[in-house]
Amino acid sequence: MRATLCVTVVFAFLLAGVLSPAAQAEPMWTTYHRDAQRSGYDPEATQPIEPQLAWQSVDLGAPIWSQPLVLGDLVYVATVADEVYALEASTGKVVWQKSVGTPVPSDELPCGDIEPTVGVVGTPVIDLELGAFFVVADRWNQITKEAEHRLVGLSLASGEEMVSTNVDPPGADPKALLQRTALNLDKGEVIFGYGGNDGDCSDYQGAVVAAPANGGTPRFWQYQPALPSLSGGAVWAPAGPAVGEEGDVYATTGNPDPPDGKRATEFDYSDSVVKLDLAQDFVARPASEPTSPFGWFEPPNWEEESNNDLDLSSAAAELLPGGLLFQAGKDGVGYLIDEATMNSDHTAVFKAQVCKGDGSFGGDAFAGGILYIACTNGTQALAYNETARTFTALWQGPADAFGPPIVSAGLVWTVATGAFKGGGTKLYGLEPATGTPRYTETLPSPVIDHFASPSAAGGRLFVASGSSVTAYQVAQLPPTSSGSTSTTSTPTGSNTVKVEAPTLLVRTRLRASRAGIVHLALRCTIKPGSCKGAIAIRAILIVKRGSGHHRVFRTVLILLAGESFGPKKGDFSLTMHLDRHAMTLLRHHHDHLNVQVRISAPGYLARQVQAVLR
């Protein structure tokens, strides 16, 4: 985590004096399987209940191939029509909608299985520090008939565009690339992978991108095929690259693509796990700097996998306690790999067959010492022995439990996706000790994504059910935090959508005097009319508990100051006073504190703006 956001146990004495009893952590699922290591574990749902269908959103107009993300009382989702939505977590109502481009018509691509358009496919990521929701949009120019991939960052509060950067590797054919992987964050950069369209019908080179979240020039690591192969090495598993505690990136590549009648015989980092260093491996023009990655794992049967379309990259790396990672692919063999020695020892410390059928696809989960593996013959549970550096099989779940599992409310949740064709409607809640279904829920509409995986936060599960999002309540809802977002209900039978409070924060860089005085520049947008309401400034902190992969990160909002105002017209200012606890907190963060300014007004949704307090 970034230093400006992280609060460790060393800081516990300060939190005890600042954090009021009413303040609670906000629900948070901000990346695929919740964290950078892809654990898939939700620590918030501590009081399980029998699942209840909470809501299904309206049809959002196009299929969803990614995992919904959650922060606070909003759920964020993107579609293959290049549309992004923020939904109320409690009702599913649309709070805001934003187009991030014109999607690519599926029939304009040489092959593929995403229809009717290809837009946002990979799971987005939420950057807490910037207050931004990042997607990679596949976009189409109707005049030139050309495609491009753009990293777009949107304001979490309003959907306003903050960043837009072309992220196609130099010299690549955007039509041949599919951005299928989930996005991740690493030291201020957005990390994701590229593979080819389903069918591998065009020449492409798998790649991993490191794009600055502030909109700077992206850098790339790119697979360089050894002859006779000219393309391949797809980084395409839905879970995407994992990021370790030291910032190393772990990406898994697919097979090379030699011409018909020829074989790949020279190891070239295809069908492998590569360990990438942000400073060493990512360059602006990767084709001109073909170097070996910082570290890598080479499967012992690399040649067999590479010449029989047995992608290791059908699933992604899962980072584990003890400095090991787990990896399985299409041949169903699971490997434990030592992260620390990948630059010198390219073998596994342990391996065993874990999946039958077509192997493992998507991403895995880890909780309580147990690995939960996405296998095409049903979720597989493995007991991980950190000391012995081995694993043993525990149970196999229902045969149709195809989707990548997560852990929440004391159960393992997985979707019977309908296998490679999609269309499944079953959501399983499996007993973690036996794999027996405790609950089998029928989704109100089928999933589209072959590898659909639920999200979990705030006592609810969220599933991308075709062109909608479906929510189930699986645990008692946590207490609402002091000053948390409140919404105004819409009258029965009305289609009116409430808008945010009409008072704007003009400047988001705030300064506190030595006496703790903060001046806010505000603007009332009602013409004619006047604004009144209340303003609260709350610190956004990430509290870390535990160590290693047993760490738990909690978002905490701490009230620093509050004030009522109005009635006011036009531009006006408001003076707020920080108490000594707030000033101590500011000094601890070296006079650079990420805050949320919440502006409420009667009859409107609260407006929440990210700002920096110095």
mmCIF file of N, CA, C and O in Angstrom, residues 381 394-397 430-437:
data_model
loop_
_atom_site.group_PDB
_atom_site.id
_atom_site.type_symbol
_atom_site.label_atom_id
_atom_site.label_comp_id
_atom_site.label_asym_id
_atom_site.label_seq_id
_atom_site.Cartn_x
_atom_site.Cartn_y
_atom_site.Cartn_z
ATOM 1 N N ALA A 381 -10.458 -28.157 -3.330
ATOM 2 C CA ALA A 381 -9.851 -27.592 -2.121
ATOM 3 C C ALA A 381 -8.551 -28.314 -1.815
ATOM 4 O O ALA A 381 -8.494 -29.551 -1.849
ATOM 5 N N LEU A 394 -8.245 -32.014 -0.432
ATOM 6 C CA LEU A 394 -9.249 -32.164 0.613
ATOM 7 C C LEU A 394 -10.572 -32.660 0.049
ATOM 8 O O LEU A 394 -11.127 -33.651 0.513
ATOM 9 N N TRP A 395 -11.112 -31.968 -0.933
ATOM 10 C CA TRP A 395 -12.392 -32.347 -1.513
ATOM 11 C C TRP A 395 -12.565 -31.748 -2.900
ATOM 12 O O TRP A 395 -11.865 -30.806 -3.267
ATOM 13 N N GLN A 396 -13.487 -32.303 -3.627
ATOM 14 C CA GLN A 396 -13.895 -31.804 -4.934
ATOM 15 C C GLN A 396 -15.358 -31.397 -4.842
ATOM 16 O O GLN A 396 -16.189 -32.154 -4.354
ATOM 17 N N GLY A 397 -15.689 -30.185 -5.287
ATOM 18 C CA GLY A 397 -17.053 -29.699 -5.231
ATOM 19 C C GLY A 397 -17.904 -30.245 -6.360
ATOM 20 O O GLY A 397 -17.475 -31.120 -7.130
ATOM 21 N N LEU A 430 -20.614 -23.392 -0.782
ATOM 22 C CA LEU A 430 -20.086 -24.700 -0.404
ATOM 23 C C LEU A 430 -19.518 -24.680 1.014
ATOM 24 O O LEU A 430 -18.883 -23.698 1.431
ATOM 25 N N GLU A 431 -19.712 -25.791 1.733
ATOM 26 C CA GLU A 431 -19.103 -25.956 3.048
ATOM 27 C C GLU A 431 -17.574 -26.003 2.885
ATOM 28 O O GLU A 431 -17.059 -26.813 2.105
ATOM 29 N N PRO A 432 -16.832 -25.169 3.600
ATOM 30 C CA PRO A 432 -15.378 -25.150 3.409
ATOM 31 C C PRO A 432 -14.680 -26.425 3.864
ATOM 32 O O PRO A 432 -13.564 -26.704 3.416
ATOM 33 N N ALA A 433 -15.314 -27.223 4.735
ATOM 34 C CA ALA A 433 -14.680 -28.446 5.221
ATOM 35 C C ALA A 433 -14.923 -29.643 4.320
ATOM 36 O O ALA A 433 -14.113 -30.576 4.284
ATOM 37 N N THR A 434 -16.039 -29.612 3.555
ATOM 38 C CA THR A 434 -16.414 -30.800 2.787
ATOM 39 C C THR A 434 -16.685 -30.541 1.312
ATOM 40 O O THR A 434 -16.679 -31.487 0.513
ATOM 41 N N GLY A 435 -16.982 -29.314 0.945
ATOM 42 C CA GLY A 435 -17.357 -29.012 -0.433
ATOM 43 C C GLY A 435 -18.815 -29.284 -0.733
ATOM 44 O O GLY A 435 -19.273 -29.096 -1.872
ATOM 45 N N THR A 436 -19.576 -29.739 0.253
ATOM 46 C CA THR A 436 -20.996 -29.997 0.058
ATOM 47 C C THR A 436 -21.762 -28.686 -0.038
ATOM 48 O O THR A 436 -21.541 -27.782 0.776
ATOM 49 N N PRO A 437 -22.665 -28.548 -1.002
ATOM 50 C CA PRO A 437 -23.430 -27.307 -1.091
ATOM 51 C C PRO A 437 -24.341 -27.116 0.121
ATOM 52 O O PRO A 437 -25.151 -27.999 0.442
#
